[in-house]
Amino acid sequence: MTLAGSSYPDGIWELRGQPDWIHLLGPGPPQRFSEGIWIDRCQGIELPQQAPRRYRGRIWVQVGRQGQLLLINWIPLEDYLLSVVPGEMPPEWPQAALQAQAILARTLALPFLRPLTPWPDQTPRLQDSTTHQFYGGQTYETAATTVAVRATQAQILTHQHHPIEALFHSTCGGHTSANQSIFAPPAHPYLQGVSCSWCRESPFWGPHSVELSVQDCAEIFGPGEIKVTSRDPHGRPLQIQVGQQPWMGQDFWLTLGQHLGWGLLPGNRFQIQPRQPEERVYRVIYQGAGHGVGLCQWGARGLAAVGRTVQDILQYYYPGTEIHPISTSRS
């Protein structure tokens, strides 16, 4: 293992954090560091409650004020995408769909490109989460998705020569929605919603029915009946009233998922059925999965299955956009 510019004996090493210090314990003499440290070469990293992962590039480890460790993987963009695409889309899907996902993942990551700095904690960074996109490291790479990344190398999606807001989701359930309805202005002309029946093979197509406990909802949102007060034209709630408290539809859905798990109500296109006072559950009918804006991943699969190209797929979900190399897309 190479760490902080020095070689260490092979074996299992443990990093422990405490306020202002990082402790290194393993086959050799214990070490401690008052600043962050670089890991340049290792066979894998095991995080609490996770299987070991391998990463390309370098890893910067720093300690937070409470002693928690933060790991940042510094990696070239194209290498980063090799594990993002298989995490966002099944590698057995058609190549045109995988290539569309690769172009979108690259477009999303573009604003985070930074030169390698001595103190990377001072720079914005992509997260391995639904906030940005999945990143599992080299462990998740597959042959098919590597082909998709290599085939689209340096390509991003643009509108009027500027990178687009590369929003995508699992299953729209029949129609995507306008970005300013689900999120916030400004409205993007390429994100105003399109009809989509190409995701019918998705297990989330529906309609599906789930039950929400009245008690759980009261603990999360406060007391009061839950009612949808406005929707967009495609059935996604825009405003929800909980007693006297108003909620944005997207915020309500995200908060519910954070507390009860994303599998319970996987999409934001849903209806809450009226209930009798004695009933202790809300019955919710939903169709689709994800936020419903931009590319429908299952729809991309359906289009690719009937021979549509990557250009066709991206034009369908983002009308008026173009594929450009990174070097010529900025102005």
CSV table of C-alpha atoms in Angstrom, one decimal:
chain,number,residue,atom,x,y,z
A,1,MET,CA,0.0,0.0,0.0
A,2,THR,CA,1.2,3.5,-0.8
A,3,LEU,CA,-0.1,6.2,1.6
A,4,ALA,CA,1.0,9.8,2.1
A,5,GLY,CA,3.8,9.1,-0.4
A,6,SER,CA,5.3,6.2,1.6
A,7,SER,CA,5.1,2.5,1.1
A,8,TYR,CA,3.6,0.3,3.8
A,9,PRO,CA,3.7,-3.5,4.3
A,10,ASP,CA,0.9,-5.5,2.5
A,11,GLY,CA,-1.9,-6.5,4.8
A,12,ILE,CA,-5.1,-5.1,6.3
A,13,TRP,CA,-4.7,-1.5,7.5
A,14,GLU,CA,-7.4,0.3,9.5
A,15,LEU,CA,-8.0,4.1,9.4
A,16,ARG,CA,-9.6,5.5,12.5
A,17,GLY,CA,-10.7,9.1,13.0
A,18,GLN,CA,-10.9,11.3,16.1
A,19,PRO,CA,-11.1,15.1,16.1
A,20,ASP,CA,-8.1,16.5,14.4
A,21,TRP,CA,-6.4,13.2,13.9
A,22,ILE,CA,-6.3,10.2,11.6
A,23,HIS,CA,-4.9,7.0,13.1
A,24,LEU,CA,-3.4,4.2,10.9
A,25,LEU,CA,-3.2,0.8,12.4
A,26,GLY,CA,-2.0,-2.4,10.7
A,27,PRO,CA,1.0,-4.8,10.2
A,28,GLY,CA,3.5,-2.0,10.7
A,29,PRO,CA,4.1,0.6,13.4
A,30,PRO,CA,1.0,2.7,14.2
A,31,GLN,CA,0.9,6.2,12.6
A,32,ARG,CA,-1.2,9.3,13.0
A,33,PHE,CA,-1.8,12.3,10.8
A,34,SER,CA,-3.0,15.7,11.7
A,35,GLU,CA,-4.0,16.6,8.1
A,36,GLY,CA,-5.7,14.6,5.4
A,37,ILE,CA,-3.7,11.8,3.7
A,38,TRP,CA,-3.5,10.4,0.2
A,39,ILE,CA,-4.0,6.7,-0.6
A,40,ASP,CA,-2.3,6.1,-3.9
A,41,ARG,CA,-2.3,2.3,-4.1
A,42,CYS,CA,-4.3,-0.4,-2.3
A,43,GLN,CA,-6.2,-3.6,-3.1
A,44,GLY,CA,-9.5,-2.4,-1.8
A,45,ILE,CA,-11.3,-0.3,0.8
A,46,GLU,CA,-13.9,-1.7,3.2
A,47,LEU,CA,-16.3,0.8,4.7
A,48,PRO,CA,-18.6,0.0,7.7
A,49,GLN,CA,-21.5,-2.2,6.7
A,50,GLN,CA,-20.3,-2.4,3.1
A,51,ALA,CA,-18.5,-5.0,1.0
A,52,PRO,CA,-14.9,-4.1,0.0
A,53,ARG,CA,-14.6,-1.9,-3.1
A,54,ARG,CA,-11.7,-1.1,-5.4
A,55,TYR,CA,-11.2,2.3,-6.8
A,56,ARG,CA,-9.3,3.8,-9.7
A,57,GLY,CA,-7.3,7.0,-9.2
A,58,ARG,CA,-6.3,8.4,-5.8
A,59,ILE,CA,-8.2,8.6,-2.5
A,60,TRP,CA,-8.0,11.6,-0.2
A,61,VAL,CA,-8.9,10.9,3.4
A,62,GLN,CA,-9.7,13.7,5.8
A,63,VAL,CA,-11.2,13.8,9.3
A,64,GLY,CA,-14.3,15.9,10.3
A,65,ARG,CA,-14.7,17.9,13.5
A,66,GLN,CA,-16.5,15.0,15.2
A,67,GLY,CA,-13.9,12.5,14.2
A,68,GLN,CA,-15.7,11.0,11.2
A,69,LEU,CA,-13.6,10.1,8.1
A,70,LEU,CA,-14.5,11.4,4.7
A,71,LEU,CA,-13.1,9.7,1.6
A,72,ILE,CA,-12.8,11.5,-1.7
A,73,ASN,CA,-11.8,9.6,-4.9
A,74,TRP,CA,-9.9,11.8,-7.3
A,75,ILE,CA,-10.3,10.2,-10.7
A,76,PRO,CA,-10.3,11.1,-14.4
A,77,LEU,CA,-13.8,11.7,-15.8
A,78,GLU,CA,-13.8,8.8,-18.2
A,79,ASP,CA,-12.6,6.4,-15.6
A,80,TYR,CA,-15.3,7.7,-13.2
A,81,LEU,CA,-18.0,6.9,-15.7
A,82,LEU,CA,-16.9,3.3,-16.0
A,83,SER,CA,-18.6,2.5,-12.6
A,84,VAL,CA,-21.4,5.1,-12.8
A,85,VAL,CA,-23.2,3.7,-15.9
A,86,PRO,CA,-23.6,0.1,-14.6
A,87,GLY,CA,-24.8,1.5,-11.3
A,88,GLU,CA,-27.5,3.6,-13.0
A,89,MET,CA,-28.6,1.2,-15.8
A,90,PRO,CA,-28.4,-2.6,-16.0
A,91,PRO,CA,-25.5,-3.6,-18.2
A,92,GLU,CA,-27.5,-6.2,-20.1
A,93,TRP,CA,-29.7,-3.5,-21.6
A,94,PRO,CA,-29.2,-2.5,-25.3
A,95,GLN,CA,-26.1,-0.6,-26.2
A,96,ALA,CA,-27.9,2.5,-27.4
A,97,ALA,CA,-29.6,3.0,-24.0
A,98,LEU,CA,-26.3,2.5,-22.2
A,99,GLN,CA,-24.6,5.0,-24.5
A,100,ALA,CA,-27.4,7.5,-23.8
A,101,GLN,CA,-26.9,7.0,-20.0
A,102,ALA,CA,-23.1,7.5,-20.5
A,103,ILE,CA,-23.6,10.8,-22.2
A,104,LEU,CA,-26.0,12.0,-19.5
A,105,ALA,CA,-23.7,10.9,-16.7
A,106,ARG,CA,-20.8,12.7,-18.3
A,107,THR,CA,-22.9,15.8,-18.8
A,108,LEU,CA,-24.0,15.8,-15.1
A,109,ALA,CA,-20.4,15.4,-13.9
A,110,LEU,CA,-19.0,18.1,-16.1
A,111,PRO,CA,-19.5,21.0,-13.7
A,112,PHE,CA,-17.5,19.1,-11.0
A,113,LEU,CA,-14.3,18.8,-13.0
A,114,ARG,CA,-11.4,20.3,-11.1
A,115,PRO,CA,-7.6,20.1,-11.2
A,116,LEU,CA,-6.0,18.0,-8.5
A,117,THR,CA,-5.3,20.3,-5.6
A,118,PRO,CA,-3.3,19.8,-2.4
A,119,TRP,CA,-6.5,20.4,-0.3
A,120,PRO,CA,-9.4,18.7,-2.2
A,121,ASP,CA,-11.8,19.3,0.7
A,122,GLN,CA,-12.1,22.9,-0.5
A,123,THR,CA,-13.6,21.9,-3.9
A,124,PRO,CA,-17.2,20.9,-4.8
A,125,ARG,CA,-17.5,17.2,-5.3
A,126,LEU,CA,-19.9,14.6,-6.7
A,127,GLN,CA,-21.7,12.4,-4.3
A,128,ASP,CA,-22.4,8.7,-4.5
A,129,SER,CA,-26.1,9.2,-3.9
A,130,THR,CA,-29.4,10.0,-5.5
A,131,THR,CA,-28.5,13.7,-5.1
A,132,HIS,CA,-26.1,13.2,-8.0
A,133,GLN,CA,-25.6,9.6,-9.3
A,134,PHE,CA,-24.4,6.2,-8.2
A,135,TYR,CA,-20.7,5.6,-7.9
A,136,GLY,CA,-19.4,2.2,-6.8
A,137,GLY,CA,-15.8,2.3,-7.9
A,138,GLN,CA,-13.9,-0.2,-10.1
A,139,THR,CA,-15.7,-3.1,-8.4
A,140,TYR,CA,-18.9,-2.3,-10.3
A,141,GLU,CA,-17.4,-2.0,-13.8
A,142,THR,CA,-18.7,-4.3,-16.6
A,143,ALA,CA,-17.6,-5.0,-20.1
A,144,ALA,CA,-20.9,-3.8,-21.8
A,145,THR,CA,-21.0,-0.5,-19.9
A,146,THR,CA,-17.3,0.1,-20.5
A,147,VAL,CA,-18.0,-0.2,-24.3
A,148,ALA,CA,-20.7,2.4,-23.9
A,149,VAL,CA,-18.5,4.8,-22.1
A,150,ARG,CA,-15.6,4.3,-24.6
A,151,ALA,CA,-18.0,4.7,-27.6
A,152,THR,CA,-19.2,8.1,-26.4
A,153,GLN,CA,-15.9,9.4,-25.0
A,154,ALA,CA,-15.9,13.1,-24.3
A,155,GLN,CA,-19.5,13.5,-25.6
A,156,ILE,CA,-22.1,15.5,-23.7
A,157,LEU,CA,-25.6,16.7,-24.4
A,158,THR,CA,-26.0,20.5,-25.1
A,159,HIS,CA,-28.7,23.0,-25.7
A,160,GLN,CA,-27.6,26.1,-27.6
A,161,HIS,CA,-23.9,25.0,-27.0
A,162,HIS,CA,-24.3,24.8,-23.2
A,163,PRO,CA,-24.4,21.6,-21.2
A,164,ILE,CA,-28.0,20.7,-20.3
A,165,GLU,CA,-29.3,19.9,-16.8
A,166,ALA,CA,-29.0,16.1,-17.2
A,167,LEU,CA,-32.0,14.9,-15.3
A,168,PHE,CA,-33.1,11.3,-15.6
A,169,HIS,CA,-35.2,8.7,-13.7
A,170,SER,CA,-36.3,5.1,-13.8
A,171,THR,CA,-39.8,5.0,-15.1
A,172,CYS,CA,-42.1,7.9,-16.1
A,173,GLY,CA,-45.2,5.7,-16.2
A,174,GLY,CA,-46.6,7.3,-19.4
A,175,HIS,CA,-45.4,11.0,-19.5
A,176,THR,CA,-42.5,12.9,-18.2
A,177,SER,CA,-43.0,16.3,-16.5
A,178,ALA,CA,-41.6,19.8,-16.9
A,179,ASN,CA,-38.6,20.6,-14.7
A,180,GLN,CA,-40.0,23.8,-13.3
A,181,SER,CA,-43.1,22.0,-12.1
A,182,ILE,CA,-41.3,19.3,-10.1
A,183,PHE,CA,-38.2,21.2,-9.1
A,184,ALA,CA,-37.8,25.0,-9.5
A,185,PRO,CA,-37.5,27.6,-12.3
A,186,PRO,CA,-36.1,28.5,-14.7
A,187,ALA,CA,-37.9,26.3,-17.2
A,188,HIS,CA,-35.7,24.6,-19.7
A,189,PRO,CA,-37.2,24.2,-23.2
A,190,TYR,CA,-35.7,20.7,-23.5
A,191,LEU,CA,-37.3,19.6,-20.2
A,192,GLN,CA,-41.0,20.3,-20.8
A,193,GLY,CA,-42.3,16.7,-20.7
A,194,VAL,CA,-43.0,14.2,-23.5
A,195,SER,CA,-45.5,11.3,-23.9
A,196,CYS,CA,-43.8,7.9,-23.3
A,197,SER,CA,-45.3,4.5,-23.6
A,198,TRP,CA,-41.9,2.9,-24.0
A,199,CYS,CA,-41.5,2.0,-20.4
A,200,ARG,CA,-44.4,-0.4,-20.2
A,201,GLU,CA,-42.1,-3.3,-19.4
A,202,SER,CA,-40.9,-1.6,-16.3
A,203,PRO,CA,-42.0,-3.4,-13.1
A,204,PHE,CA,-42.9,0.1,-11.9
A,205,TRP,CA,-45.3,0.9,-14.7
A,206,GLY,CA,-48.4,0.1,-12.7
A,207,PRO,CA,-50.7,1.2,-11.4
A,208,HIS,CA,-49.7,-0.2,-8.1
A,209,SER,CA,-51.3,0.2,-4.6
A,210,VAL,CA,-49.6,0.7,-1.3
A,211,GLU,CA,-50.7,1.6,2.2
A,212,LEU,CA,-49.3,4.3,4.4
A,213,SER,CA,-49.9,4.2,8.1
A,214,VAL,CA,-51.7,7.3,9.4
A,215,GLN,CA,-49.5,7.1,12.6
A,216,ASP,CA,-46.3,7.0,10.5
A,217,CYS,CA,-47.4,10.0,8.4
A,218,ALA,CA,-48.4,12.0,11.5
A,219,GLU,CA,-44.9,11.3,13.0
A,220,ILE,CA,-43.2,12.5,9.8
A,221,PHE,CA,-45.4,15.4,8.7
A,222,GLY,CA,-47.4,16.3,11.7
A,223,PRO,CA,-51.1,15.9,12.6
A,224,GLY,CA,-53.9,16.4,10.1
A,225,GLU,CA,-55.4,14.8,7.0
A,226,ILE,CA,-53.2,14.5,3.9
A,227,LYS,CA,-54.8,15.9,0.7
A,228,VAL,CA,-53.3,16.6,-2.8
A,229,THR,CA,-54.5,20.1,-3.7
A,230,SER,CA,-52.9,20.5,-7.1
A,231,ARG,CA,-51.2,18.4,-9.8
A,232,ASP,CA,-49.3,18.9,-13.0
A,233,PRO,CA,-51.0,17.8,-16.2
A,234,HIS,CA,-49.5,14.3,-15.9
A,235,GLY,CA,-50.7,13.4,-12.5
A,236,ARG,CA,-47.7,14.3,-10.3
A,237,PRO,CA,-48.8,16.2,-7.1
A,238,LEU,CA,-47.5,19.8,-7.0
A,239,GLN,CA,-49.1,20.9,-3.7
A,240,ILE,CA,-50.1,18.7,-0.7
A,241,GLN,CA,-51.8,19.9,2.4
A,242,VAL,CA,-51.2,18.1,5.7
A,243,GLY,CA,-53.6,19.6,8.2
A,244,GLN,CA,-52.7,23.3,8.1
A,245,GLN,CA,-49.2,22.7,6.7
A,246,PRO,CA,-48.6,23.0,2.9
A,247,TRP,CA,-46.0,20.9,1.3
A,248,MET,CA,-44.5,20.9,-2.2
A,249,GLY,CA,-45.3,17.6,-3.8
A,250,GLN,CA,-41.7,16.7,-4.5
A,251,ASP,CA,-40.6,17.6,-1.0
A,252,PHE,CA,-43.4,15.5,0.5
A,253,TRP,CA,-42.3,12.4,-1.6
A,254,LEU,CA,-38.7,12.8,-0.8
A,255,THR,CA,-39.4,13.2,2.9
A,256,LEU,CA,-41.6,10.1,2.9
A,257,GLY,CA,-38.8,8.1,1.2
A,258,GLN,CA,-36.1,9.3,3.6
A,259,HIS,CA,-38.2,8.1,6.6
A,260,LEU,CA,-39.9,5.0,5.3
A,261,GLY,CA,-37.6,3.8,2.5
A,262,TRP,CA,-37.6,4.4,-1.2
A,263,GLY,CA,-39.2,1.1,-2.1
A,264,LEU,CA,-42.5,2.0,-0.4
A,265,LEU,CA,-43.5,4.7,-2.8
A,266,PRO,CA,-40.9,4.6,-5.6
A,267,GLY,CA,-42.3,7.4,-7.7
A,268,ASN,CA,-43.8,10.9,-7.4
A,269,ARG,CA,-46.8,10.2,-9.6
A,270,PHE,CA,-49.4,9.1,-7.2
A,271,GLN,CA,-52.9,9.6,-5.8
A,272,ILE,CA,-54.0,9.5,-2.2
A,273,GLN,CA,-57.4,7.9,-1.9
A,274,PRO,CA,-60.0,9.5,0.5
A,275,ARG,CA,-60.3,7.5,3.8
A,276,GLN,CA,-62.9,7.2,6.5
A,277,PRO,CA,-62.0,8.6,10.0
A,278,GLU,CA,-61.8,5.1,11.5
A,279,GLU,CA,-59.4,3.9,8.8
A,280,ARG,CA,-55.8,3.8,10.1
A,281,VAL,CA,-54.1,3.8,6.7
A,282,TYR,CA,-54.0,5.9,3.5
A,283,ARG,CA,-54.3,3.9,0.3
A,284,VAL,CA,-52.0,5.3,-2.3
A,285,ILE,CA,-52.1,4.5,-6.1
A,286,TYR,CA,-48.8,5.1,-7.9
A,287,GLN,CA,-47.4,4.7,-11.4
A,288,GLY,CA,-43.7,5.0,-12.3
A,289,ALA,CA,-40.5,5.4,-10.3
A,290,GLY,CA,-38.3,8.4,-9.7
A,291,HIS,CA,-39.0,12.1,-10.2
A,292,GLY,CA,-40.3,11.9,-13.7
A,293,VAL,CA,-38.2,14.6,-15.4
A,294,GLY,CA,-35.8,14.1,-18.3
A,295,LEU,CA,-34.8,10.7,-19.6
A,296,CYS,CA,-37.0,7.8,-18.7
A,297,GLN,CA,-34.5,4.9,-18.3
A,298,TRP,CA,-36.9,2.1,-19.0
A,299,GLY,CA,-38.3,4.2,-21.9
A,300,ALA,CA,-34.7,4.4,-23.3
A,301,ARG,CA,-34.5,0.7,-23.1
A,302,GLY,CA,-37.8,0.3,-25.0
A,303,LEU,CA,-36.7,2.7,-27.7
A,304,ALA,CA,-33.3,1.0,-28.1
A,305,ALA,CA,-35.0,-2.4,-28.3
A,306,VAL,CA,-36.9,-1.3,-31.5
A,307,GLY,CA,-33.7,0.0,-33.1
A,308,ARG,CA,-33.6,3.6,-32.1
A,309,THR,CA,-30.1,5.1,-31.9
A,310,VAL,CA,-28.5,7.0,-29.0
A,311,GLN,CA,-29.2,10.3,-30.9
A,312,ASP,CA,-32.9,9.3,-31.3
A,313,ILE,CA,-33.3,8.5,-27.7
A,314,LEU,CA,-31.7,11.7,-26.4
A,315,GLN,CA,-33.7,13.8,-28.9
A,316,TYR,CA,-36.9,12.1,-27.8
A,317,TYR,CA,-36.5,13.0,-24.2
A,318,TYR,CA,-34.6,16.3,-24.6
A,319,PRO,CA,-36.0,18.0,-27.7
A,320,GLY,CA,-33.8,20.5,-29.4
A,321,THR,CA,-30.5,19.3,-27.9
A,322,GLU,CA,-27.3,18.1,-29.6
A,323,ILE,CA,-24.5,15.8,-28.8
A,324,HIS,CA,-21.1,17.6,-28.7
A,325,PRO,CA,-17.6,16.9,-27.7
A,326,ILE,CA,-16.7,18.6,-24.4
A,327,SER,CA,-13.9,20.6,-26.1
A,328,THR,CA,-16.4,22.4,-28.4
A,329,SER,CA,-19.5,22.6,-26.2
A,330,ARG,CA,-18.4,25.5,-24.0
A,331,SER,CA,-18.8,29.1,-25.0
